[in-house]
PDB file of C-alpha atoms in Angstrom:
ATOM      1  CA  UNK A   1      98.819  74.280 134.017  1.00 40.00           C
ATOM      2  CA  UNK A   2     101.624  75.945 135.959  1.00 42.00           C
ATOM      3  CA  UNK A   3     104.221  74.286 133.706  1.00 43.00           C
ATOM      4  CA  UNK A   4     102.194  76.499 130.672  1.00 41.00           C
ATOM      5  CA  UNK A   5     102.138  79.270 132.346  1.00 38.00           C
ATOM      6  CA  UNK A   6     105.933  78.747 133.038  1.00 44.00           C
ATOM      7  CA  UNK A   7     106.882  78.296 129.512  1.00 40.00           C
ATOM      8  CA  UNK A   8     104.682  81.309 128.105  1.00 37.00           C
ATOM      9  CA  UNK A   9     106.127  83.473 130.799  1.00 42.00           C
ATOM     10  CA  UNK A  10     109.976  82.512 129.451  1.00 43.00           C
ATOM     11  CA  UNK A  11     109.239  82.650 125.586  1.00 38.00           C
ATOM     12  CA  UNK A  12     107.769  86.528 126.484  1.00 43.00           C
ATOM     13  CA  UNK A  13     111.076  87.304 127.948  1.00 42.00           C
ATOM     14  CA  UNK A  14     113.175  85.747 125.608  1.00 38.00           C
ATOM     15  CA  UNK A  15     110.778  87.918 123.012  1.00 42.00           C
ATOM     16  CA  UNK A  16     111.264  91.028 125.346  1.00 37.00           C
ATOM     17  CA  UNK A  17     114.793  90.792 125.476  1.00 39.00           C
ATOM     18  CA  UNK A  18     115.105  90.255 121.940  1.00 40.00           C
ATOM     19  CA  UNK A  19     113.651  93.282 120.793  1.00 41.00           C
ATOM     20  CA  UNK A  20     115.434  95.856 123.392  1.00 42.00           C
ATOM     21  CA  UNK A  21     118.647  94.270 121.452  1.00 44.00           C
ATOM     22  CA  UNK A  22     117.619  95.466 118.347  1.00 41.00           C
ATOM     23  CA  UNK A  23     116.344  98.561 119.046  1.00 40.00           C
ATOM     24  CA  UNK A  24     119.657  99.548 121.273  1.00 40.00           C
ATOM     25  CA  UNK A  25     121.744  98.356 117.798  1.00 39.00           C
ATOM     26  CA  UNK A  26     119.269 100.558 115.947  1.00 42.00           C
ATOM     27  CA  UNK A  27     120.063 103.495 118.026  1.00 38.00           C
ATOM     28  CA  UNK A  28     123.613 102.900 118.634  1.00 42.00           C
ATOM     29  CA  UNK A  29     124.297 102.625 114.406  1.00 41.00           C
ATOM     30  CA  UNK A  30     126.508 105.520 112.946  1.00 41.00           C
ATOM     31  CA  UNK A  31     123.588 107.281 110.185  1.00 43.00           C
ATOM     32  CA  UNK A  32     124.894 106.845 106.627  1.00 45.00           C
ATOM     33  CA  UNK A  33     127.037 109.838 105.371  1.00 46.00           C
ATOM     34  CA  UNK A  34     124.915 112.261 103.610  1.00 47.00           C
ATOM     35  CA  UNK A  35     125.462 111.715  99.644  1.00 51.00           C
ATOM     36  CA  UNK A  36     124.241 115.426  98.807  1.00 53.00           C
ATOM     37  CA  UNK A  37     127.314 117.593  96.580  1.00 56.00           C
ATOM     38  CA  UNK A  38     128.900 120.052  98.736  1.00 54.00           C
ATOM     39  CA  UNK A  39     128.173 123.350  97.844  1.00 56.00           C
ATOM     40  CA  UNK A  40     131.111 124.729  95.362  1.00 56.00           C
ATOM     41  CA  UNK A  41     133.214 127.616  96.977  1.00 58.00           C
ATOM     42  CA  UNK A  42     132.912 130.661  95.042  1.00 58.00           C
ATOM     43  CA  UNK A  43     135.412 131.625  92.211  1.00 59.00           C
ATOM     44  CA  UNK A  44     138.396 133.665  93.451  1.00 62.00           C
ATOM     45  CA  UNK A  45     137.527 137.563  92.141  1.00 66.00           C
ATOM     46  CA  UNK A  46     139.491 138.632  88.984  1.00 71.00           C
ATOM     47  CA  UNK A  47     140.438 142.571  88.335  1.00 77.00           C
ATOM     48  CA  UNK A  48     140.390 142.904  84.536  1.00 79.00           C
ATOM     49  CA  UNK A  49     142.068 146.564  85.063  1.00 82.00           C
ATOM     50  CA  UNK A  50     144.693 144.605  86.747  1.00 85.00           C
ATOM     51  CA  UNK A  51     145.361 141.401  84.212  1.00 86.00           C
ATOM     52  CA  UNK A  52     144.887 144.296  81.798  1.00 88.00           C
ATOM     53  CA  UNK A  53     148.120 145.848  83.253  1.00 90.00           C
ATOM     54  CA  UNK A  54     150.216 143.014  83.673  1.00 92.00           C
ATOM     55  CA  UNK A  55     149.352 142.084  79.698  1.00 92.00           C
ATOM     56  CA  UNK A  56     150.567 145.156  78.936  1.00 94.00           C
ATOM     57  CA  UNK A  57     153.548 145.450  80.894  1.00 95.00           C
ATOM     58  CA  UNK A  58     154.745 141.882  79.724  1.00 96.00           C
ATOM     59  CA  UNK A  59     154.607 143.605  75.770  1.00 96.00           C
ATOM     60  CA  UNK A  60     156.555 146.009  76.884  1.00 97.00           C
ATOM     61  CA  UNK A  61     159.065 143.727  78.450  1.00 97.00           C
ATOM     62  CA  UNK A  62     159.107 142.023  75.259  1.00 96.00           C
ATOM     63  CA  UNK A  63     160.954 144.766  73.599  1.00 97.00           C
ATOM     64  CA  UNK A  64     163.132 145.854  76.843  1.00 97.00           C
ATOM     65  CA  UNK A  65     160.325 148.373  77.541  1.00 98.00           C
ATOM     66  CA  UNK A  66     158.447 150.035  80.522  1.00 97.00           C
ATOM     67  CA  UNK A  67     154.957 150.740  79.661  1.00 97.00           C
ATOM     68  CA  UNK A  68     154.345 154.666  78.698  1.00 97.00           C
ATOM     69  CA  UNK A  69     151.858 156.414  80.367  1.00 96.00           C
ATOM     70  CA  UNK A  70     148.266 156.453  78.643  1.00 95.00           C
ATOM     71  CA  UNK A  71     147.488 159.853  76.763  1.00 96.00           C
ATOM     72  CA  UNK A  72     145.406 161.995  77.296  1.00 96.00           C
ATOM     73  CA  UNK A  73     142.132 161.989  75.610  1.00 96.00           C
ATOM     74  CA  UNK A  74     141.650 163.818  72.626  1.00 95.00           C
ATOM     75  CA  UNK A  75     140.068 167.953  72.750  1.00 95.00           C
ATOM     76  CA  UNK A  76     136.903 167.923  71.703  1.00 95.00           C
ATOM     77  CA  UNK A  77     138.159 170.620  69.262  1.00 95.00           C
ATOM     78  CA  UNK A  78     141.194 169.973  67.285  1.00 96.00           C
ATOM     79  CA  UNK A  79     143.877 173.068  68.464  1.00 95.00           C
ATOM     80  CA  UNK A  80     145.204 173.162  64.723  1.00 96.00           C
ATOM     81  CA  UNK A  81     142.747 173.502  61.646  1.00 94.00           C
ATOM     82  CA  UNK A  82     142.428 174.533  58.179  1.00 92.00           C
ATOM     83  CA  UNK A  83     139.992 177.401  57.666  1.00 89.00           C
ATOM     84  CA  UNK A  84     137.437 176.740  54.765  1.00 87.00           C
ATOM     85  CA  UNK A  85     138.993 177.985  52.155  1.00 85.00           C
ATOM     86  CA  UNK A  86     142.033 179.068  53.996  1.00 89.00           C
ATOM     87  CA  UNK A  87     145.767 178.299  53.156  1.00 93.00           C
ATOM     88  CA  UNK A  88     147.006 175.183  54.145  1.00 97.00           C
ATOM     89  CA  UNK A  89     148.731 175.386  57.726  1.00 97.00           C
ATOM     90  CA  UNK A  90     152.423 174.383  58.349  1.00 98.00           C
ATOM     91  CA  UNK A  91     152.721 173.088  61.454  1.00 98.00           C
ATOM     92  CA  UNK A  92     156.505 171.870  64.111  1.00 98.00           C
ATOM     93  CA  UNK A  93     154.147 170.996  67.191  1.00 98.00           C
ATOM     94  CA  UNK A  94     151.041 171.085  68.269  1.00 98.00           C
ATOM     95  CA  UNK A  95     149.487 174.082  70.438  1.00 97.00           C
ATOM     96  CA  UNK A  96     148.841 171.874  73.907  1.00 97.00           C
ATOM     97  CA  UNK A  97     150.113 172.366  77.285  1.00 97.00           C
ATOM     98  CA  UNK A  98     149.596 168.440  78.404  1.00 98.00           C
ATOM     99  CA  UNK A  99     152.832 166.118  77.926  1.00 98.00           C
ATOM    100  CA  UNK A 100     152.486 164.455  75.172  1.00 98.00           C
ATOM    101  CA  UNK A 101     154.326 164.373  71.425  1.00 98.00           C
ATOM    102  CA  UNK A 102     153.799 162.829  68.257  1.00 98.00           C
ATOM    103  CA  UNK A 103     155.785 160.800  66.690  1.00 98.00           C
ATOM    104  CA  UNK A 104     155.697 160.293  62.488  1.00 98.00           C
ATOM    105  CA  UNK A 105     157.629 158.344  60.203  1.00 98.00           C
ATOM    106  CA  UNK A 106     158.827 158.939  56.499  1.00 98.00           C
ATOM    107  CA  UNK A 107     159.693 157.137  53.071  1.00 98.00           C
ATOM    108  CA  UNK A 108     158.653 153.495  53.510  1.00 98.00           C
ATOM    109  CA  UNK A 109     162.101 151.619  52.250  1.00 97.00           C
ATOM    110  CA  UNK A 110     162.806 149.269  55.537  1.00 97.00           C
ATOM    111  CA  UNK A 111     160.176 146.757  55.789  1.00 98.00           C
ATOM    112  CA  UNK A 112     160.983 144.946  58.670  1.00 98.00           C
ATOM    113  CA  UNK A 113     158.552 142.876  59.610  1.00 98.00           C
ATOM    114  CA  UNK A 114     159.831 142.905  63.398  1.00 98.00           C
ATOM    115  CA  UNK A 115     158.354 146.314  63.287  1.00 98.00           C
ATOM    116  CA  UNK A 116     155.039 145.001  62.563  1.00 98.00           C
ATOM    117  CA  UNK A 117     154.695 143.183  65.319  1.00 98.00           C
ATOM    118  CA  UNK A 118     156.491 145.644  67.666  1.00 98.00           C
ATOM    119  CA  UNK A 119     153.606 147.818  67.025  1.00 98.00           C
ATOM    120  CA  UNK A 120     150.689 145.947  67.573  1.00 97.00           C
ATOM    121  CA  UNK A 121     152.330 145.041  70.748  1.00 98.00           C
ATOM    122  CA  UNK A 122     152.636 148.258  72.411  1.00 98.00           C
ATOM    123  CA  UNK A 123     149.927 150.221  70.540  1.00 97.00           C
ATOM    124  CA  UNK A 124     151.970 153.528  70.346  1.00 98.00           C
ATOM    125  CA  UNK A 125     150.307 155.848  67.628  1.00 98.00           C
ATOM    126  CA  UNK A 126     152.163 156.869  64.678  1.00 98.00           C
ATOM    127  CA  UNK A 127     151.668 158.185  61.406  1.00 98.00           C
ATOM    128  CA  UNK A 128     153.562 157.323  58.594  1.00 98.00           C
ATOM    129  CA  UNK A 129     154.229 159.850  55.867  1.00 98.00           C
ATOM    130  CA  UNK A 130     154.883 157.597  52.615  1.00 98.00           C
ATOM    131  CA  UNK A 131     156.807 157.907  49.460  1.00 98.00           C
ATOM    132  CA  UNK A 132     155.659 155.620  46.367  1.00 98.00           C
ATOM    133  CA  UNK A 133     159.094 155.227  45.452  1.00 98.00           C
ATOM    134  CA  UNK A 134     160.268 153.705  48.413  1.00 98.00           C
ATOM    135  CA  UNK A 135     157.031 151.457  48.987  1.00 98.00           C
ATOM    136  CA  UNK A 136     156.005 150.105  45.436  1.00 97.00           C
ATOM    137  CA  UNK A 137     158.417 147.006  45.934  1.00 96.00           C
ATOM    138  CA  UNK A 138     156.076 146.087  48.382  1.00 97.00           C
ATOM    139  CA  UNK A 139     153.276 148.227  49.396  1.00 97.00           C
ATOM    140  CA  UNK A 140     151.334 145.412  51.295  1.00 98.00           C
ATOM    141  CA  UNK A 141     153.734 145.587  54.052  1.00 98.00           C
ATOM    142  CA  UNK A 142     152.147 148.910  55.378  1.00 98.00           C
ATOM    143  CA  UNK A 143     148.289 147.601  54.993  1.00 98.00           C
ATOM    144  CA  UNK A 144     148.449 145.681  58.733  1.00 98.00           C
ATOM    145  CA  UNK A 145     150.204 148.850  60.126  1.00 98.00           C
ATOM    146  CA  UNK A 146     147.489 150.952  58.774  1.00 98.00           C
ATOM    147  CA  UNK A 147     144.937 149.017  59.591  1.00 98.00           C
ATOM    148  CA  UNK A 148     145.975 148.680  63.149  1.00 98.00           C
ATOM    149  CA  UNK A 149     144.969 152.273  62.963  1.00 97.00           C
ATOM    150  CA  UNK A 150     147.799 154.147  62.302  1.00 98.00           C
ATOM    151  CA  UNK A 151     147.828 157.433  60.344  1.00 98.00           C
ATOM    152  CA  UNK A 152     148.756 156.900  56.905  1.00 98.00           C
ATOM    153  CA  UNK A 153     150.400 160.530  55.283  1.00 98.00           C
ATOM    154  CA  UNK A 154     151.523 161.905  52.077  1.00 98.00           C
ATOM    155  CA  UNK A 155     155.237 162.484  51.326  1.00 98.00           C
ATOM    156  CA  UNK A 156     155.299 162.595  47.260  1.00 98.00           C
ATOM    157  CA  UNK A 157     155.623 160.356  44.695  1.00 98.00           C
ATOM    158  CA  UNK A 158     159.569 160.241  44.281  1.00 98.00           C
ATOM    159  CA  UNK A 159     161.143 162.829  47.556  1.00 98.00           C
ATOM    160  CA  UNK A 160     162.051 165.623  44.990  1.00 98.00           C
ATOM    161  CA  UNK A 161     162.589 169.187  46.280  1.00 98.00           C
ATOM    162  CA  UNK A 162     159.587 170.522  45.903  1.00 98.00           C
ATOM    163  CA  UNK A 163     161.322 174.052  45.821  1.00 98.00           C
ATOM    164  CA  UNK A 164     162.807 173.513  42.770  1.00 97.00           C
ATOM    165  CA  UNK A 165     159.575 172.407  40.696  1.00 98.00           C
ATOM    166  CA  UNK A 166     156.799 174.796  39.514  1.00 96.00           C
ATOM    167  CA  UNK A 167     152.870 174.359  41.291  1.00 95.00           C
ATOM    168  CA  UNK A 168     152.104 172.263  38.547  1.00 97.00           C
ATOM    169  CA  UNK A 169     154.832 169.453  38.940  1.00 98.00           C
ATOM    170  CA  UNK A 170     154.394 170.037  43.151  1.00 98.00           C
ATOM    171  CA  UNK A 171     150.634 169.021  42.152  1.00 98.00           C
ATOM    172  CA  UNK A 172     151.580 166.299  40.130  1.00 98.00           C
ATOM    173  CA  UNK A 173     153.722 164.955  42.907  1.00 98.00           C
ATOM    174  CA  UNK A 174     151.637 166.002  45.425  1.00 98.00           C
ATOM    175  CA  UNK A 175     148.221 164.658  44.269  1.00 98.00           C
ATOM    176  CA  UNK A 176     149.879 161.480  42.211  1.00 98.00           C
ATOM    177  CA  UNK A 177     150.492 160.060  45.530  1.00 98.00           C
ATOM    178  CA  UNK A 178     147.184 161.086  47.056  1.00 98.00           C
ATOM    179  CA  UNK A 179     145.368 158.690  44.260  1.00 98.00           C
ATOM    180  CA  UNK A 180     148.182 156.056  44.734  1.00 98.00           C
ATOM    181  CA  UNK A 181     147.833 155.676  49.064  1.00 98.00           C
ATOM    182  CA  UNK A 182     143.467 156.044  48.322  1.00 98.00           C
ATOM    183  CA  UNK A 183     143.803 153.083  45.985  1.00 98.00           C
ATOM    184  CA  UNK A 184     145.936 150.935  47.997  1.00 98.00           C
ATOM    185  CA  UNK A 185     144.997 151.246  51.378  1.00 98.00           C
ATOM    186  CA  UNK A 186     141.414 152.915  50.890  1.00 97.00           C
ATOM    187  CA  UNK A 187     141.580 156.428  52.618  1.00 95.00           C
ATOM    188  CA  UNK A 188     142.695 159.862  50.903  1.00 97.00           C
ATOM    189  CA  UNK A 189     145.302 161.123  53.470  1.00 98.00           C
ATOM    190  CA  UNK A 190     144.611 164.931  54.984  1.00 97.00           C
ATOM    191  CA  UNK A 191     148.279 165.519  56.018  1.00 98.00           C
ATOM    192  CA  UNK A 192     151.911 165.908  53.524  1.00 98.00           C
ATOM    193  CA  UNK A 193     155.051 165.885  54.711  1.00 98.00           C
ATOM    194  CA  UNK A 194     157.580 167.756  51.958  1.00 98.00           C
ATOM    195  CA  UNK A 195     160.710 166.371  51.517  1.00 98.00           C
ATOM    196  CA  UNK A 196     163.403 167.322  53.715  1.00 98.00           C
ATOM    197  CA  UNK A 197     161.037 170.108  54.551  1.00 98.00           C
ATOM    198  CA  UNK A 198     161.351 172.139  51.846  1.00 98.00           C
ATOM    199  CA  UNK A 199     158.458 173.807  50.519  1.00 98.00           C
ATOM    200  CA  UNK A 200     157.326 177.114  49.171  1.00 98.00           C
ATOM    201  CA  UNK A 201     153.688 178.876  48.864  1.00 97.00           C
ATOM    202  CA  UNK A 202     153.639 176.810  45.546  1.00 97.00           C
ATOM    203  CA  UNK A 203     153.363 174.013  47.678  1.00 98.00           C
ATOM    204  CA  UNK A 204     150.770 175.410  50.098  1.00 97.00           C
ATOM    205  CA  UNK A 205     148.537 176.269  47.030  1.00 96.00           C
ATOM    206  CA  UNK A 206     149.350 172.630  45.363  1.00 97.00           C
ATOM    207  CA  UNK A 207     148.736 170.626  48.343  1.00 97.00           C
ATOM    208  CA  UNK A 208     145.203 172.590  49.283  1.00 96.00           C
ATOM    209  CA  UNK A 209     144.236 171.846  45.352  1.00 96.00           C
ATOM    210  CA  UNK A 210     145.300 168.210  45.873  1.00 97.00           C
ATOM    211  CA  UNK A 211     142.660 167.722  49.526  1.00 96.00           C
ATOM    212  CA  UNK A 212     145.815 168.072  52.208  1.00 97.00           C
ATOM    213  CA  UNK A 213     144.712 170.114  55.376  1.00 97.00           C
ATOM    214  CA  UNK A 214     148.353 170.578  56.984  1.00 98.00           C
ATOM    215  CA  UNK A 215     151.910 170.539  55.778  1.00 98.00           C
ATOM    216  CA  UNK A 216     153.430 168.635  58.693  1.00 98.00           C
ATOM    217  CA  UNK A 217     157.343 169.607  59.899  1.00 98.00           C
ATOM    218  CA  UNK A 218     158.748 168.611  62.928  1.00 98.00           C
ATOM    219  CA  UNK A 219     160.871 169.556  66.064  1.00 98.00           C
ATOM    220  CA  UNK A 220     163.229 166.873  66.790  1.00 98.00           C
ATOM    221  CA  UNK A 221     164.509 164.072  64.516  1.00 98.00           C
ATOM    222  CA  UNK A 222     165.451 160.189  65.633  1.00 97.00           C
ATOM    223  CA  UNK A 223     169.021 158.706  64.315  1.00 93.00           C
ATOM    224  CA  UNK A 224     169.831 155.441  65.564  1.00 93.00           C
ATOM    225  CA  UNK A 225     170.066 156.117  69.217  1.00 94.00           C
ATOM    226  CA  UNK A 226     169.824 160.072  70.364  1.00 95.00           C
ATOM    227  CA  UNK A 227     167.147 162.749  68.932  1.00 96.00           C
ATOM    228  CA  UNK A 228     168.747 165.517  66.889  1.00 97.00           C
ATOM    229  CA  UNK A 229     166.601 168.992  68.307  1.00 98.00           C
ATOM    230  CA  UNK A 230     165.602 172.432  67.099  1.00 97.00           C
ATOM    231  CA  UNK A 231     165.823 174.112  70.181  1.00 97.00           C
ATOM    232  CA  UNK A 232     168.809 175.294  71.993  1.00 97.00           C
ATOM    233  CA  UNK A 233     167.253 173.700  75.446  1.00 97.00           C
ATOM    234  CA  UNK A 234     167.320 170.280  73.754  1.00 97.00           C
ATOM    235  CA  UNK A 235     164.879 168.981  75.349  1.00 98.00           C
ATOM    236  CA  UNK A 236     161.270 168.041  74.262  1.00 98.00           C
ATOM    237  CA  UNK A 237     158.149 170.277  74.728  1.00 98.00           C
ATOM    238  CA  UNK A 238     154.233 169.761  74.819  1.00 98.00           C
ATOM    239  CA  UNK A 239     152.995 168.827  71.306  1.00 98.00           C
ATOM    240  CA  UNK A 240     156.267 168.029  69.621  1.00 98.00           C
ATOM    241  CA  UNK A 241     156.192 166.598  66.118  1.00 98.00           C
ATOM    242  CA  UNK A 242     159.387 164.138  66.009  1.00 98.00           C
ATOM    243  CA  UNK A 243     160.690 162.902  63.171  1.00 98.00           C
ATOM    244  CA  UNK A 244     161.701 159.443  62.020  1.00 98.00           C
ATOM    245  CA  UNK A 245     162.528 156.977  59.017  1.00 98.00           C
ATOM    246  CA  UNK A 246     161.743 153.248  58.158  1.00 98.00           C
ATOM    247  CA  UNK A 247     165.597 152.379  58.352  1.00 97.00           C
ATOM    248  CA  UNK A 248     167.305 149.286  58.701  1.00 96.00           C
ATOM    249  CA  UNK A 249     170.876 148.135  59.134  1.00 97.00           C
ATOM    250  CA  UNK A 250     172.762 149.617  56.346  1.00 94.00           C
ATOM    251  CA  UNK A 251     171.053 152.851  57.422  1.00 94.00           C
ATOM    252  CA  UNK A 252     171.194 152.391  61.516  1.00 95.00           C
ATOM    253  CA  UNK A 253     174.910 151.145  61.734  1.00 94.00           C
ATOM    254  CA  UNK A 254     173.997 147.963  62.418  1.00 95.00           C
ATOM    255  CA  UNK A 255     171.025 148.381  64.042  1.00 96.00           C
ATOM    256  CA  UNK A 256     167.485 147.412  63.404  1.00 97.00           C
ATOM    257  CA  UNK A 257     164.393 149.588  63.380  1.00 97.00           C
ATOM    258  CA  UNK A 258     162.742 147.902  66.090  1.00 98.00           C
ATOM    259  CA  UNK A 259     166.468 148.806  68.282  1.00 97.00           C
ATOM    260  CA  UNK A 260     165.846 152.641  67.299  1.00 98.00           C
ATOM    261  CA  UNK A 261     161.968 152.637  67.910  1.00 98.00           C
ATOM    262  CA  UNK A 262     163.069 151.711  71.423  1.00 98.00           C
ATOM    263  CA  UNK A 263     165.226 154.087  71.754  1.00 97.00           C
ATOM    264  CA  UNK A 264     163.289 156.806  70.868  1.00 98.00           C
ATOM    265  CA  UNK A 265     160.783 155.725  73.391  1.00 98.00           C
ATOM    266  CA  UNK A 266     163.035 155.421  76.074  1.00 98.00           C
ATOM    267  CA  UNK A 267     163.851 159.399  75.211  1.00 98.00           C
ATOM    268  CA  UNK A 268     160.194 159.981  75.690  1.00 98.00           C
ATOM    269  CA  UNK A 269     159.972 158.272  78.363  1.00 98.00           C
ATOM    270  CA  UNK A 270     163.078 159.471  80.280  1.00 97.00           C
ATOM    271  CA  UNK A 271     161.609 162.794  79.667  1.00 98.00           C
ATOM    272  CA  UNK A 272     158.229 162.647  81.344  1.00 98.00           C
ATOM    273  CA  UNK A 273     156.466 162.022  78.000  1.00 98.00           C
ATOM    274  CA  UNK A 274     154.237 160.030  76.053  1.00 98.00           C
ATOM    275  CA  UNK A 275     152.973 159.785  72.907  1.00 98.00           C
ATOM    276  CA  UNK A 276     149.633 161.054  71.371  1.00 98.00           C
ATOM    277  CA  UNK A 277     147.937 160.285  67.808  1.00 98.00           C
ATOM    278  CA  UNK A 278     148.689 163.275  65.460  1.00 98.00           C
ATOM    279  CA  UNK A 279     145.231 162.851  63.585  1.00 98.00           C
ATOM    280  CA  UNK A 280     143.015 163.511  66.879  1.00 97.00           C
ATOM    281  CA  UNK A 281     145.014 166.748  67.034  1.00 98.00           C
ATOM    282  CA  UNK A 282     145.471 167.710  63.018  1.00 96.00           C
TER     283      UNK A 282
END
């Protein structure tokens, strides 16, 4: 009996002693790692206005260009209108006292493609004042300009002297080019150019019969790399019409259009200016 009770009381401790050796490897086991996704660290903010800027700043670069300063937004009256029924103004500049000038461009014979793309790079308004001779070769060139929203202008069917034909030739010229631009490039223009700024009240009453608003002049003029002015001061003024061609090499000395559109920016520029679109104004 006491050998029984001698072998039960071993096995119990051998049982005892067991189990406190797997419950002390239980407790001393590292826990799994947990397998839940860490949470994902939030996106690093982005300043449109700022990648906005930079975009705009590496266009510019693109031509050897510092970005001009954004105009002004439009009056909510236009300073220069035609009175219903009134004569047709004839307008250098526009009546503004903010820093801004407007910058057009006449005939159409240089086609440079370059120029294209220089535009809808740096987004600088212009409107272009169009002969038919100069553009019929190929009038599709101007369709991206104008439908990157540039104003598209009157300036005659073949650049005659207007002063030296009667109203009814000025009309024929005047208005044969307002059917031709309507047909091509689907808007009647409201502003003519005369070439080399001659006109007379022939014109006025020719170009009012034809749907034109304003005769558009100018104060300054672009040649391949310095403005030609009007005023003594030579310097540019608030809501200056300037004056420039689609010229090319043979024209420029050597130089392209895209050099001289640079150029006269850089004037602009170097002046304090920038440039407005002549329609909001007109």
């Amino acid at each position: 009996m006491k050998k029984k009770l001698a072998l039960w009381a071993a096995l119990t401790a051998v049982a005892l002693f067991a189990t406190a050796g797997c419950a002390t490897a239980d407790a001393d086991a590292t826990p799994p790692a947990s397998t839940a996704a860490p949470a994902p660290s939030a996106a690093p903010h982005k300043d449109p206005t700022a990648d906005a800027e930079a975009a705009r700043a590496a266009s510019y670069a693109k031509w050897g260009l510092k970005p001009l300063a954004a105009p002004p937004a439009p009056p909510a009256k236009k300073p220069v209108t035609r009175p219903a029924g009134g004569p047709v103004p004839v307008v250098s500049d526009i009546p503004t006292t903010e820093k801004i000038v407007f910058i057009t461009i006449d005939d159409g014979a240089e086609k440079d493609p370059e120029f294209v793309a220089m535009m809808r790079d740096l987004k600088v308004p212009v409107t272009m004042f169009l002969t038919d001779s100069a553009i019929r070769a190929d009038r599709g060139y101007f369709t991206p300009l104008v439908a990157q929203g540039h104003g598209l202008a009157n300036h005659t069917l073949t650049h005659p002297n207007l002063r030296t034909l009667g109203q009814e030739a000025q009309r024929a010229e005047i208005c044969g080019q307002q059917d031709k631009l309507a047909a091509e490039y689907g808007e009647r223009p409201r502003l003519f150019r005369p070439p080399y700024g001659n006109w007379n009240e022939a014109t006025r009453a020719a170009a009012a019969g034809c749907g034109v608003d304003a005769l558009v002049l100018w104060r300054e003029s672009m040649q391949i790399k310095d403005m030609q002015y009007q005023r003594p001061d030579r310097k540019l003024h608030p809501g200056d019409i300037i004056l420039a061609h689609f010229r090319g090499p043979s024209e420029l000395k050597g130089r392209t259009m895209t050099q001289m559109t640079a150029n006269l920016l850089r004037h602009i520029q170097e002046q304090g200016f920038t440039v407005a679109r002549l329609e909001d104004y007109l």
